[in-house]
mmCIF file of C-alpha atoms in Angstrom:
data_model
loop_
_atom_site.group_PDB
_atom_site.id
_atom_site.type_symbol
_atom_site.label_atom_id
_atom_site.label_comp_id
_atom_site.label_asym_id
_atom_site.label_seq_id
_atom_site.Cartn_x
_atom_site.Cartn_y
_atom_site.Cartn_z
ATOM 1 C CA MET A 1 -19.410 -18.360 -7.204
ATOM 2 C CA GLU A 2 -16.291 -15.926 -8.105
ATOM 3 C CA SER A 3 -12.397 -16.567 -6.939
ATOM 4 C CA PHE A 4 -10.980 -15.185 -4.030
ATOM 5 C CA ALA A 5 -7.526 -16.148 -4.779
ATOM 6 C CA SER A 6 -4.894 -13.564 -4.590
ATOM 7 C CA ASP A 7 -1.109 -12.679 -5.072
ATOM 8 C CA THR A 8 1.263 -10.317 -2.944
ATOM 9 C CA TYR A 9 3.487 -8.402 -4.345
ATOM 10 C CA VAL A 10 5.812 -5.452 -1.995
ATOM 11 C CA VAL A 11 6.415 -3.047 -4.002
ATOM 12 C CA ASP A 12 9.097 -1.018 -2.614
ATOM 13 C CA GLY A 13 8.093 -1.324 0.656
ATOM 14 C CA ASN A 14 4.490 -1.345 0.241
ATOM 15 C CA ILE A 15 1.262 -3.764 -0.440
ATOM 16 C CA THR A 16 -0.678 -4.377 -3.671
ATOM 17 C CA ILE A 17 -2.409 -7.580 -3.399
ATOM 18 C CA PHE A 18 -4.044 -9.160 -6.004
ATOM 19 C CA PHE A 19 -8.031 -10.411 -5.639
ATOM 20 C CA GLY A 20 -8.745 -13.228 -8.819
ATOM 21 C CA ALA A 21 -7.421 -14.278 -11.591
ATOM 22 C CA HIS A 22 -4.620 -11.831 -13.628
ATOM 23 C CA SER A 23 -2.865 -11.936 -17.154
ATOM 24 C CA GLU A 24 0.647 -11.647 -16.542
ATOM 25 C CA SER A 25 1.228 -8.294 -18.496
ATOM 26 C CA PHE A 26 -1.557 -6.878 -16.772
ATOM 27 C CA LYS A 27 -0.102 -7.147 -13.149
ATOM 28 C CA LYS A 28 3.283 -5.756 -14.250
ATOM 29 C CA ASP A 29 0.878 -2.484 -15.893
ATOM 30 C CA ILE A 30 -0.259 -2.186 -12.472
ATOM 31 C CA LEU A 31 4.044 -3.084 -10.954
ATOM 32 C CA HIS A 32 5.389 -1.092 -13.640
ATOM 33 C CA SER A 33 3.534 2.026 -13.197
ATOM 34 C CA SER A 34 2.525 2.367 -9.994
ATOM 35 C CA LEU A 35 6.523 1.646 -8.882
ATOM 36 C CA LEU A 36 7.939 4.484 -10.817
ATOM 37 C CA GLY A 37 4.668 6.634 -8.918
ATOM 38 C CA GLN A 38 6.849 5.498 -5.743
ATOM 39 C CA LEU A 39 9.881 6.620 -6.776
ATOM 40 C CA VAL A 40 8.515 9.687 -8.013
ATOM 41 C CA ALA A 41 6.868 10.850 -4.576
ATOM 42 C CA ASP A 42 9.867 9.803 -3.157
ATOM 43 C CA ILE A 43 10.956 13.221 -4.601
ATOM 44 C CA SER A 44 8.731 15.113 -2.317
ATOM 45 C CA PRO A 45 9.092 13.120 1.222
ATOM 46 C CA ASN A 46 5.937 15.998 3.092
ATOM 47 C CA THR A 47 3.577 15.966 -0.479
ATOM 48 C CA TRP A 48 4.355 12.246 -1.531
ATOM 49 C CA LEU A 49 0.542 10.847 -1.084
ATOM 50 C CA SER A 50 -0.584 14.003 -3.333
ATOM 51 C CA SER A 51 2.588 13.170 -5.727
ATOM 52 C CA TYR A 52 1.940 9.765 -6.160
ATOM 53 C CA ILE A 53 -1.944 10.219 -7.208
ATOM 54 C CA THR A 54 -0.806 12.208 -9.219
ATOM 55 C CA THR A 55 1.761 10.551 -11.335
ATOM 56 C CA LEU A 56 -0.202 7.906 -11.069
ATOM 57 C CA GLY A 57 -2.913 9.926 -13.252
ATOM 58 C CA LYS A 58 -0.135 11.064 -15.910
ATOM 59 C CA PHE A 59 -0.134 6.900 -16.463
ATOM 60 C CA TYR A 60 -3.301 6.616 -17.784
ATOM 61 C CA TRP A 61 -5.422 5.724 -14.012
ATOM 62 C CA ALA A 62 -8.544 6.319 -14.141
ATOM 63 C CA LEU A 63 -8.742 7.982 -10.073
ATOM 64 C CA SER A 64 -11.129 8.566 -8.244
ATOM 65 C CA LYS A 65 -11.921 11.539 -6.150
ATOM 66 C CA ALA A 66 -9.855 10.738 -2.444
ATOM 67 C CA LYS A 67 -11.611 10.824 0.835
ATOM 68 C CA VAL A 68 -10.283 11.384 4.272
ATOM 69 C CA SER A 69 -11.270 9.911 6.785
ATOM 70 C CA ASN A 70 -10.268 9.658 11.101
ATOM 71 C CA TYR A 71 -10.436 7.616 13.050
ATOM 72 C CA PRO A 72 -10.317 8.118 16.969
ATOM 73 C CA LYS A 73 -7.259 5.667 18.535
ATOM 74 C CA ARG A 74 -8.058 2.494 19.582
ATOM 75 C CA PRO A 75 -6.017 -0.496 20.011
ATOM 76 C CA SER A 76 -4.991 -0.921 15.959
ATOM 77 C CA SER A 77 -3.573 -3.068 12.775
ATOM 78 C CA LEU A 78 -3.415 -2.622 10.210
ATOM 79 C CA LEU A 79 -5.638 -5.574 9.326
ATOM 80 C CA ASN A 80 -7.619 -4.181 11.071
ATOM 81 C CA ILE A 81 -7.361 -0.353 10.205
ATOM 82 C CA ALA A 82 -8.470 -1.170 6.625
ATOM 83 C CA SER A 83 -11.488 -3.772 7.035
ATOM 84 C CA THR A 84 -12.822 -0.789 8.705
ATOM 85 C CA ALA A 85 -11.898 2.463 6.411
ATOM 86 C CA LEU A 86 -12.376 -0.404 2.878
ATOM 87 C CA PRO A 87 -16.550 -2.076 4.425
ATOM 88 C CA GLU A 88 -17.866 -2.288 0.279
ATOM 89 C CA ILE A 89 -13.815 -4.122 -0.349
ATOM 90 C CA ILE A 90 -13.198 -6.401 2.508
ATOM 91 C CA GLN A 91 -15.948 -8.983 2.764
ATOM 92 C CA LYS A 92 -15.663 -12.242 4.791
ATOM 93 C CA ASP A 93 -13.437 -13.973 1.852
ATOM 94 C CA ARG A 94 -11.061 -10.790 0.824
ATOM 95 C CA LEU A 95 -11.000 -10.399 5.050
ATOM 96 C CA GLN A 96 -8.901 -13.556 4.990
ATOM 97 C CA GLN A 97 -7.000 -13.546 2.017
ATOM 98 C CA LEU A 98 -5.824 -10.049 3.112
ATOM 99 C CA SER A 99 -5.207 -11.660 6.339
ATOM 100 C CA ASN A 100 -3.702 -14.773 4.529
ATOM 101 C CA ALA A 101 -0.675 -11.775 2.431
ATOM 102 C CA LEU A 102 0.081 -9.781 5.221
ATOM 103 C CA SER A 103 1.107 -13.610 7.222
ATOM 104 C CA ALA A 104 2.558 -14.223 4.838
ATOM 105 C CA ILE A 105 4.700 -10.906 5.060
ATOM 106 C CA THR A 106 5.023 -11.495 9.178
ATOM 107 C CA GLN A 107 6.252 -14.687 8.018
ATOM 108 C CA LEU A 108 9.542 -13.029 5.846
ATOM 109 C CA PRO A 109 12.268 -13.180 7.495
ATOM 110 C CA SER A 110 13.247 -10.162 9.714
ATOM 111 C CA ASP A 111 17.010 -10.008 7.048
ATOM 112 C CA SER A 112 14.785 -10.396 3.451
ATOM 113 C CA PRO A 113 14.934 -7.359 1.074
ATOM 114 C CA ALA A 114 11.106 -7.299 1.508
ATOM 115 C CA SER A 115 11.184 -7.164 5.294
ATOM 116 C CA GLU A 116 13.349 -4.473 4.917
ATOM 117 C CA ALA A 117 11.664 -3.207 2.168
ATOM 118 C CA LEU A 118 8.342 -2.802 3.995
ATOM 119 C CA MET A 119 10.048 -1.313 7.932
ATOM 120 C CA SER A 120 12.274 1.423 5.999
ATOM 121 C CA ARG A 121 9.005 2.313 3.956
ATOM 122 C CA ILE A 122 5.901 1.742 7.036
ATOM 123 C CA GLN A 123 8.136 3.835 10.057
ATOM 124 C CA ARG A 124 9.736 6.866 10.029
ATOM 125 C CA GLN A 125 11.133 8.618 12.722
ATOM 126 C CA ASN A 126 10.195 11.778 12.966
ATOM 127 C CA ALA A 127 13.149 14.675 14.511
ATOM 128 C CA PRO A 128 11.797 15.739 18.346
ATOM 129 C CA ALA A 129 11.158 19.456 19.204
ATOM 130 C CA HIS A 130 13.655 20.368 22.478
ATOM 131 C CA ASP A 131 14.161 17.352 25.052
ATOM 132 C CA GLU A 132 10.537 16.134 24.342
ATOM 133 C CA ALA A 133 11.001 12.586 23.731
ATOM 134 C CA PRO A 134 10.679 10.805 19.413
ATOM 135 C CA THR A 135 7.533 10.313 18.015
ATOM 136 C CA PHE A 136 7.152 8.483 15.712
ATOM 137 C CA THR A 137 4.732 7.554 11.853
ATOM 138 C CA VAL A 138 3.216 4.273 10.656
ATOM 139 C CA SER A 139 2.075 4.967 7.423
ATOM 140 C CA THR A 140 1.834 2.860 5.041
ATOM 141 C CA LEU A 141 -0.649 2.324 0.988
ATOM 142 C CA LEU A 142 -2.519 -0.674 0.536
ATOM 143 C CA THR A 143 -3.648 -1.511 -3.317
ATOM 144 C CA LEU A 144 -6.103 -3.876 -3.720
ATOM 145 C CA VAL A 145 -6.766 -4.836 -7.198
ATOM 146 C CA CYS A 146 -10.006 -6.775 -6.921
ATOM 147 C CA GLU A 147 -11.462 -9.592 -9.814
ATOM 148 C CA ASP A 148 -13.514 -6.962 -12.147
ATOM 149 C CA LYS A 149 -9.693 -5.042 -12.109
ATOM 150 C CA LYS A 150 -11.164 -2.250 -10.280
ATOM 151 C CA ILE A 151 -8.213 -0.614 -8.038
ATOM 152 C CA ILE A 152 -8.457 0.167 -4.744
ATOM 153 C CA SER A 153 -5.767 2.392 -2.309
ATOM 154 C CA LEU A 154 -6.019 2.510 1.340
ATOM 155 C CA GLN A 155 -2.623 5.370 2.615
ATOM 156 C CA ILE A 156 -2.935 4.661 6.857
ATOM 157 C CA SER A 157 -1.350 7.279 9.044
ATOM 158 C CA PHE A 158 -0.971 7.580 12.284
ATOM 159 C CA GLU A 159 1.437 8.593 14.924
ATOM 160 C CA THR A 160 3.254 6.407 18.058
ATOM 161 C CA HIS A 161 5.358 7.760 20.323
ATOM 162 C CA ARG A 162 7.202 4.256 20.030
ATOM 163 C CA ALA A 163 8.724 2.169 16.982
ATOM 164 C CA VAL A 164 6.805 -0.517 15.499
ATOM 165 C CA GLY A 165 7.987 -4.045 14.229
ATOM 166 C CA ILE A 166 6.072 -6.708 12.031
ATOM 167 C CA SER A 167 3.423 -7.622 14.092
ATOM 168 C CA VAL A 168 1.637 -4.157 13.275
ATOM 169 C CA LEU A 169 -0.038 -5.727 10.039
ATOM 170 C CA LYS A 170 -1.824 -8.014 11.721
ATOM 171 C CA HIS A 171 -1.468 -7.894 15.875
ATOM 172 C CA PRO A 172 -3.001 -4.552 16.852
ATOM 173 C CA LEU A 173 -1.092 -1.545 18.705
ATOM 174 C CA SER A 174 -2.699 -1.011 22.116
ATOM 175 C CA GLU A 175 -4.391 2.859 22.079
ATOM 176 C CA LYS A 176 -2.036 4.177 25.085
ATOM 177 C CA ILE A 177 0.782 3.723 21.900
ATOM 178 C CA ILE A 178 -1.494 5.883 19.636
ATOM 179 C CA LEU A 179 -0.994 9.566 19.494
ATOM 180 C CA GLY A 180 -4.020 11.200 18.263
ATOM 181 C CA ASP A 181 -6.389 9.899 16.125
ATOM 182 C CA ILE A 182 -5.865 7.541 12.844
ATOM 183 C CA GLU A 183 -6.071 8.985 8.859
ATOM 184 C CA THR A 184 -7.118 7.321 6.065
ATOM 185 C CA VAL A 185 -6.902 8.703 2.300
ATOM 186 C CA VAL A 186 -9.525 5.905 0.140
ATOM 187 C CA TRP A 187 -9.642 6.163 -3.345
ATOM 188 C CA ALA A 188 -10.305 3.618 -6.453
ATOM 189 C CA THR A 189 -9.607 3.597 -9.996
ATOM 190 C CA TYR A 190 -8.866 1.654 -13.103
ATOM 191 C CA LEU A 191 -5.899 1.013 -15.255
ATOM 192 C CA SER A 192 -6.607 2.251 -19.667
ATOM 193 C CA GLU A 193 -5.207 0.027 -20.965
ATOM 194 C CA ASP A 194 -5.320 1.218 -24.279
ATOM 195 C CA LYS A 195 -3.674 4.355 -23.986
ATOM 196 C CA TYR A 196 -1.170 2.845 -21.064
ATOM 197 C CA THR A 197 -0.076 0.441 -23.776
ATOM 198 C CA LYS A 198 1.476 3.485 -25.406
ATOM 199 C CA ILE A 199 2.980 5.172 -22.996
ATOM 200 C CA ARG A 200 4.229 1.289 -21.226
ATOM 201 C CA ASP A 201 8.141 1.387 -22.916
ATOM 202 C CA GLN A 202 8.247 4.395 -21.118
ATOM 203 C CA VAL A 203 7.357 3.186 -17.638
ATOM 204 C CA ILE A 204 10.045 0.350 -18.910
ATOM 205 C CA GLY A 205 12.768 2.477 -19.973
ATOM 206 C CA LYS A 206 12.373 4.778 -16.626
ATOM 207 C CA LEU A 207 12.994 2.312 -14.219
ATOM 208 C CA GLY A 208 15.789 0.229 -15.527
ATOM 209 C CA SER A 209 16.742 -1.718 -12.813
ATOM 210 C CA LYS A 210 14.607 -0.859 -10.393
ATOM 211 C CA PRO A 211 11.433 -3.860 -10.236
ATOM 212 C CA GLN A 212 14.502 -6.651 -9.537
ATOM 213 C CA THR A 213 15.612 -4.699 -6.846
ATOM 214 C CA CYS A 214 12.116 -2.861 -5.146
ATOM 215 C CA LEU A 215 9.452 -5.626 -6.245
ATOM 216 C CA PHE A 216 9.041 -8.069 -4.318
ATOM 217 C CA HIS A 217 6.780 -11.632 -5.135
ATOM 218 C CA ILE A 218 5.468 -12.961 -1.288
ATOM 219 C CA LEU A 219 5.065 -17.086 -2.290
#
């Protein structure tokens, strides 16, 4: 019988969840390489996702082709968007683990470093045109590491006409708040561990003290 225990991290404002048991060294390799990939991608915010995926490829994440999907706006939380976009991953037990993980994050103090990092990443105010009201881009990356070490990544993004709170992880927004379609990008990968071993020290060196300030373990 599969174990559906999970372990949750906020990685520079995005969310990584490990399903089942994994060695600490494997977790660190995933967390460190994805963190550096995000920091590199932050240099080019307009092409963030493509930069992130390209960088992971250089770190020996064996990537599949990304699938882009658009869903008509509807009452939506990040949880129910994920359950729609990842039906092959979000089995009943895993969906409960994902729900539990997101609940734990929403219960963090609003001034905690993990919560602040998440809200800084998950929502961006767009510059208004002329006299128009400002809009917001809600966007997050979910990285789900399965028991067999398969990694499923899901980028979710949509526009809103007002700011949202951390509750958007679990509690649906009214479709009246959402502007346009909801976009998801899904891809699968494995970390080529033998190859990554050769660059592990380089990745750690480039990160410096960032793991202490950008990686948060959600207990």
